[in-house]
XYZ file of C-alpha atoms in Angstrom:
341
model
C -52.755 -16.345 7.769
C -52.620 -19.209 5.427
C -53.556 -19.429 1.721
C -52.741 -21.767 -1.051
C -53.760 -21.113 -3.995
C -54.746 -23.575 -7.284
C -51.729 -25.505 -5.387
C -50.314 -28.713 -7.980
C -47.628 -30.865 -6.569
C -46.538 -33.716 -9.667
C -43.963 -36.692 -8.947
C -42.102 -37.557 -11.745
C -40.622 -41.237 -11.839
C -38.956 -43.467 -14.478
C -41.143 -41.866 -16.961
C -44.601 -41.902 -15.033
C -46.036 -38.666 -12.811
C -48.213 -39.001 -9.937
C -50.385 -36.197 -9.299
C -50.419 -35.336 -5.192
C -51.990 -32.484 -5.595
C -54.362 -31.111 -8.141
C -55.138 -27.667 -7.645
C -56.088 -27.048 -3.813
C -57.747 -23.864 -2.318
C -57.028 -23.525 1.455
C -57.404 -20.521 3.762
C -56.592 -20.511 7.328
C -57.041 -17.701 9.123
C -54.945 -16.204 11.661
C -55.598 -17.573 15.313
C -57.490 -20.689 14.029
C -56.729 -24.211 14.372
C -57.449 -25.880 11.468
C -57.863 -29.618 10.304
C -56.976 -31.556 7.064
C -58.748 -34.938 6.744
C -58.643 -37.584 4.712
C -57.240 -41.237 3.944
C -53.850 -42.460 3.063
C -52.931 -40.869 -0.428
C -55.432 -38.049 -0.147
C -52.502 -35.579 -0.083
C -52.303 -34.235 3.214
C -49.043 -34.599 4.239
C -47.776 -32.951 0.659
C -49.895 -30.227 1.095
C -48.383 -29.367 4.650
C -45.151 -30.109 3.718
C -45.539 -27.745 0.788
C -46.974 -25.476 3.148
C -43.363 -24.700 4.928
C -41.392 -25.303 1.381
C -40.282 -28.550 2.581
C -41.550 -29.925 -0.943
C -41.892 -27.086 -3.526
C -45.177 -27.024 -5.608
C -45.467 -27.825 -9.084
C -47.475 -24.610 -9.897
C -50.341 -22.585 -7.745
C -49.339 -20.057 -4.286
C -48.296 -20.426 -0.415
C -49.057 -17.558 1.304
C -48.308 -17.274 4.819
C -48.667 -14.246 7.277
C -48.980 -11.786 3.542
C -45.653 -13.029 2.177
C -45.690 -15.296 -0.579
C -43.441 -18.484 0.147
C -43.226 -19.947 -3.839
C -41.898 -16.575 -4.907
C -38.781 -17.427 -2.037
C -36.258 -19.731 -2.527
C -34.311 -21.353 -5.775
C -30.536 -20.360 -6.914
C -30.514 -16.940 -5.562
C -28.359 -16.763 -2.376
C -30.579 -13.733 -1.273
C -33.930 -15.455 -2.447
C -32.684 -18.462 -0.244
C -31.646 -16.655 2.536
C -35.378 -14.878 2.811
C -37.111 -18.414 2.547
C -35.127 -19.384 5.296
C -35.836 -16.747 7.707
C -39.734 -17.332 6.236
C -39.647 -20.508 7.660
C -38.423 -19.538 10.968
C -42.092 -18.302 11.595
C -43.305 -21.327 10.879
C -42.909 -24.443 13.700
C -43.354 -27.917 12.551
C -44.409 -31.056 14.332
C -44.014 -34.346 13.290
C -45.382 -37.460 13.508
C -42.671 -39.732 14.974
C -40.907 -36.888 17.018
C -37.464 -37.088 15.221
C -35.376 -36.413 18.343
C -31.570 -36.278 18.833
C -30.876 -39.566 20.676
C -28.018 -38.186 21.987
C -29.027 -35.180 23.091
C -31.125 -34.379 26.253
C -34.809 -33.015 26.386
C -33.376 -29.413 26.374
C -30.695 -29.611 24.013
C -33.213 -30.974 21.537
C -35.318 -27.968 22.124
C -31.984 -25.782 21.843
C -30.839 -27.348 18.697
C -33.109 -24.323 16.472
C -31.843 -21.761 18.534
C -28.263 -22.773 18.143
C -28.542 -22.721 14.260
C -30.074 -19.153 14.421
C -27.135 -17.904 16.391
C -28.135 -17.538 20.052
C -25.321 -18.015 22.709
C -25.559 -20.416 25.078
C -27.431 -18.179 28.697
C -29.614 -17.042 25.789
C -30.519 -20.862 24.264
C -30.554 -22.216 28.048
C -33.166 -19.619 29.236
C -35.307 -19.810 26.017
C -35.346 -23.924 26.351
C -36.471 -23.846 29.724
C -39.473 -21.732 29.290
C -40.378 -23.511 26.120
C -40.143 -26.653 28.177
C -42.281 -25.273 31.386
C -44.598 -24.253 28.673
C -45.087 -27.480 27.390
C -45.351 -29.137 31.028
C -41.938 -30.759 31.286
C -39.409 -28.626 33.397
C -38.694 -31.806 35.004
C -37.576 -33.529 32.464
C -35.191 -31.462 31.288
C -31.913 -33.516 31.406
C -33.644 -36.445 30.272
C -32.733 -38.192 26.657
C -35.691 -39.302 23.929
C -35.343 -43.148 25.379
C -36.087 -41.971 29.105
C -39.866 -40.605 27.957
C -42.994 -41.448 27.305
C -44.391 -40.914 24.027
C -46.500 -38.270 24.755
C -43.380 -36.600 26.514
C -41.018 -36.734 23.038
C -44.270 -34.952 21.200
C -44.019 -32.459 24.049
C -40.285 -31.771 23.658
C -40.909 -31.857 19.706
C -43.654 -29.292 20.309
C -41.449 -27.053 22.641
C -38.778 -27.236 19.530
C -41.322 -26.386 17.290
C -41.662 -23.006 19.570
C -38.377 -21.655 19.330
C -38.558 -19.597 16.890
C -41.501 -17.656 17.952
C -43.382 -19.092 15.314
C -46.883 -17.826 13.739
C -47.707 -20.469 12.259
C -47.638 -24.484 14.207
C -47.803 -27.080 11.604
C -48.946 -30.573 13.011
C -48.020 -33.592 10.454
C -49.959 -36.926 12.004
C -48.803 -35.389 15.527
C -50.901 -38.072 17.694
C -51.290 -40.956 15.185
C -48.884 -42.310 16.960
C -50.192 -42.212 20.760
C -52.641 -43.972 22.735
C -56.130 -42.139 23.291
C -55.168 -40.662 26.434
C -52.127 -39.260 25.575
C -53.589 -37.939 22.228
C -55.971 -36.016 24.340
C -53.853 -34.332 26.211
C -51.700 -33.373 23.076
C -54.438 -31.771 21.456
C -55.479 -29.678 24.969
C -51.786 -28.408 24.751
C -52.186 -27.925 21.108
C -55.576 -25.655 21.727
C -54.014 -24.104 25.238
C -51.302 -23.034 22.823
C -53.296 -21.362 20.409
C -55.248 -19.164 22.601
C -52.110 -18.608 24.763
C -49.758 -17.280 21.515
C -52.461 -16.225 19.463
C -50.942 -19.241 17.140
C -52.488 -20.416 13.922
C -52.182 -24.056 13.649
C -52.694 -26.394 11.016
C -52.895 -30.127 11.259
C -53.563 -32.891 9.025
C -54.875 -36.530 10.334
C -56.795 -39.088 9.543
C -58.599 -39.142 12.698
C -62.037 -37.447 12.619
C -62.134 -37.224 16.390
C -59.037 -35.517 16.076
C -61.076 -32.878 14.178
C -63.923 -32.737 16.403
C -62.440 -31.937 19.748
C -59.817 -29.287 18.447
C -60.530 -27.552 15.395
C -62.227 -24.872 14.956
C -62.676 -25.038 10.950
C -61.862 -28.321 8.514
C -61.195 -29.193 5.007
C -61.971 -32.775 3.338
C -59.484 -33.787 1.143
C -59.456 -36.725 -1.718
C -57.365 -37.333 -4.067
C -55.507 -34.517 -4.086
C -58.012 -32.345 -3.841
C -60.077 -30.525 -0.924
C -63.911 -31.983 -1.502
C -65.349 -29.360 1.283
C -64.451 -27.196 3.564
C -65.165 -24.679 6.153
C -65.940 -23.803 10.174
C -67.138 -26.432 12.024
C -70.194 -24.867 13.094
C -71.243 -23.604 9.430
C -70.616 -27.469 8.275
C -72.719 -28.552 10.659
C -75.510 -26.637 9.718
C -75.035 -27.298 6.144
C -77.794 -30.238 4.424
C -75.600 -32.839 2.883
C -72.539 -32.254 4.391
C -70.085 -35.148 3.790
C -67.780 -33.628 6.576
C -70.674 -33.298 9.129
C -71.942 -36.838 8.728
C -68.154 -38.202 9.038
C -68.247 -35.392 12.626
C -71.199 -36.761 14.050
C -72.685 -40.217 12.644
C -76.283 -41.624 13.050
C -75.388 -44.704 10.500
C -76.482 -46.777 14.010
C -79.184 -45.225 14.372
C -82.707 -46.779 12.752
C -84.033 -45.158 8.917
C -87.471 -45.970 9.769
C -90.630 -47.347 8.297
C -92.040 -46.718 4.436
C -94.935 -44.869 4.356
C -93.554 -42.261 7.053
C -91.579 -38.857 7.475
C -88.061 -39.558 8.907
C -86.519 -36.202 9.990
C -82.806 -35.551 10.830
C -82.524 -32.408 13.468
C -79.277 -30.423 14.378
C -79.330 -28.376 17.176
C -76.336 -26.347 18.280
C -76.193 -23.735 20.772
C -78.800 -22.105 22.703
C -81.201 -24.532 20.793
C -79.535 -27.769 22.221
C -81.653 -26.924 25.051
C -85.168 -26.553 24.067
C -87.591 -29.290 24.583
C -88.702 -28.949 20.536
C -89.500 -32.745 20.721
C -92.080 -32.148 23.325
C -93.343 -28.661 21.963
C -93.709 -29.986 18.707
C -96.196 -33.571 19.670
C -98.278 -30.963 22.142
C -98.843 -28.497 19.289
C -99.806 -31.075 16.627
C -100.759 -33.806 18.728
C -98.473 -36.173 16.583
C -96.948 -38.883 17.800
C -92.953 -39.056 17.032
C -90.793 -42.084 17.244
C -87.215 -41.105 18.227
C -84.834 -43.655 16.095
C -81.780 -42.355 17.763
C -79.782 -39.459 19.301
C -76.390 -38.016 20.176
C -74.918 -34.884 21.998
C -71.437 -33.453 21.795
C -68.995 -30.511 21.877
C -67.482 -29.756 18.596
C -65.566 -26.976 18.112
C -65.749 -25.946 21.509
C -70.140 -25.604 21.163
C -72.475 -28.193 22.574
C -73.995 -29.806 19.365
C -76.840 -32.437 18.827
C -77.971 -34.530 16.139
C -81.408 -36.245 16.099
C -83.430 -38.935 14.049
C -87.020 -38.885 14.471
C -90.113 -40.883 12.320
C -93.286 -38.965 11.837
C -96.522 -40.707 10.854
C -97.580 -39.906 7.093
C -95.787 -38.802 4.399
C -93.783 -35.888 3.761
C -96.322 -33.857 2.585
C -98.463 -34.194 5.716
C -95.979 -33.378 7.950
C -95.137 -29.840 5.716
C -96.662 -27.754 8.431
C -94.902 -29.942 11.790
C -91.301 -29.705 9.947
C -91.853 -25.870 8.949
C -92.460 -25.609 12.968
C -88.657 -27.210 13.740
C -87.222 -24.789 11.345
C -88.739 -21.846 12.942
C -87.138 -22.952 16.032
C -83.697 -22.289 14.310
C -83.256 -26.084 13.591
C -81.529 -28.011 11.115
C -84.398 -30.153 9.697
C -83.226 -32.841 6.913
C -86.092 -34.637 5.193
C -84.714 -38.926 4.919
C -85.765 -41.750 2.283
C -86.964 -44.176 4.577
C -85.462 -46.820 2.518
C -81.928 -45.421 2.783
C -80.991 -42.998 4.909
C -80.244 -40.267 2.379
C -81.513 -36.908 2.160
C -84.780 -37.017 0.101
């Protein structure tokens, strides 16, 4: 549904350029929610807004929904006009709302349709599904300064909808919210996707924000996606920079020199199987369990473990080749650091 392709955004500035992008591979495919993570000044917010032609690339592709968006646009009225109606499938949310002050709750969410041309039964009707949709039919007549923050993201989200879009584009949407509220922003976000069949893509610097929504996620650093791919697949993956940053055991203990310290992920029907139990009755080894966590990413109950095994690595061949067979991840720690031996 989404595709960039060797995608280069350059500043230029009193003689100096400043590279935002540097040549970024992204697919999202259609019905998705997808996540872009990183820090301030990875690039994120140029790549979405380069997504929608809000910033036009320096070189490289936007495809979105099989029409290519950089090949749109420029000094041609009809080129111009077609990037225009191209961006009426895509909806954008931002981080901070931007909200008529003067205008209610529904005339905010009418203001897209107005511009397109609809008369005023038709924008009225639209606005008030959009807003029932959204969970605000009640608020209605209200202006931006009578709601809650989580209630302006709501309207901005119902805005975003007008169109009919294909595409939702979330820029920081819940950086701005308390936990609760972000919570319930990201429900509406999923309930939306599998409701409209939507494809959404957000960016955030928030890698819970990843975990309890998306269903696939990229890595990005300075200007550049590091790693990428479904949640689940990531997961699985030894090494994964994005998995460690999903589920952390930097708490947990690295264990003792002179012993085998495993790291298990279990996902799925393996999550619960009593492996830990089934593996000291078959070898009648003892195992020291450093630390443990369970969770739902990506919609899938998912579990990481840190265990210490007596002897070295090369004793415990036979014990670890037993975990694997059980369809676990097994990663193989240095003692002395945590890392993947």
């Amino acid at each position: 549904m989404i595709t960039t392709t060797d995608l280069t955004k350059v500043y230029r500035s009193q003689g100096r350029e400043v590279t935002a992008l540097a040549g970024v591979d992204l697919h999202v495919r259609e019905g998705e929610v997808y996540g872009v993570v990183g820090t301030s000044g990875a690039g994120k917010s140029t790549l979405i807004r380069c997504v929608n032609m809000l910033e036009r690339p320096s070189s490289g592709t936007v495809t979105v929904d099989g029409l290519d968006l950089t090949a749109l646009g420029g000094h041609e009225q009809r080129a111009g006009s077609a990037l225009r109606e191209a961006r009426r499938r895509i909806g954008m949310v931002f981080q901070h709302f931007n909200l008529l002050a003067s205008r209610t709750a529904q005339e905010n969410v009418e203001l897209p349709l107005e511009i397109i041309g609809l008369d005023r039964a038709q924008r009225r009707r639209k606005a008030a599904e959009l807003l029932d949709l959204v969970g605000l039919a009640d608020k209605a007549r209200s202006y931006p300064s009578q709601l809650s923050g989580g209630q302006k993201q709501r309207v901005g989200i119902a805005r975003a909808l007008a169109g009919d879009p294909k595409v939702l584009l979330s820029d920081e949407a819940t950086s701005a919210l308390d936990p609760e509220t972000t919570r319930s922003i990201l429900k509406l976000l999923r309930d939306l996707n599998q409701q409209l069949g939507l494809t959404v893509l957000l960016i955030t610097h928030e890698m819970d924000v990843i975990k309890s929504v998306c269903d696939s996620a990229a890595l990005m650093r300075g200007g550049r996606v590091v790693e990428s791919g479904e949640l689940t697949d990531l997961l699985a993956t030894p090494g994964s920079e994005l998995a460690r940053e999903l589920f952390p055991l930097s708490e947990f203990g690295s264990g003792h020199p002179g012993r085998t310290v495993l790291e298990i992920t279990f996902q799925g029907d393996t999550s619960a199987r009593p492996f830990v139990s089934q593996l000291a009755r078959t070898y009648q080894i003892d195992i020291n369990i450093l630390g443990a966590a369970v969770e739902t990413i990506a919609g899938r109950m998912v579990g990481r473990m840190r265990v210490e095994l007596s002897g070295s690595h090369q004793d415990n061949v036979v014990p670890i080749g037993f975990l694997r067979e059980q369809g676990l991840q097994v990663d193989v720690l240095d003692a002395a650091n945590g890392a993947v031996a």
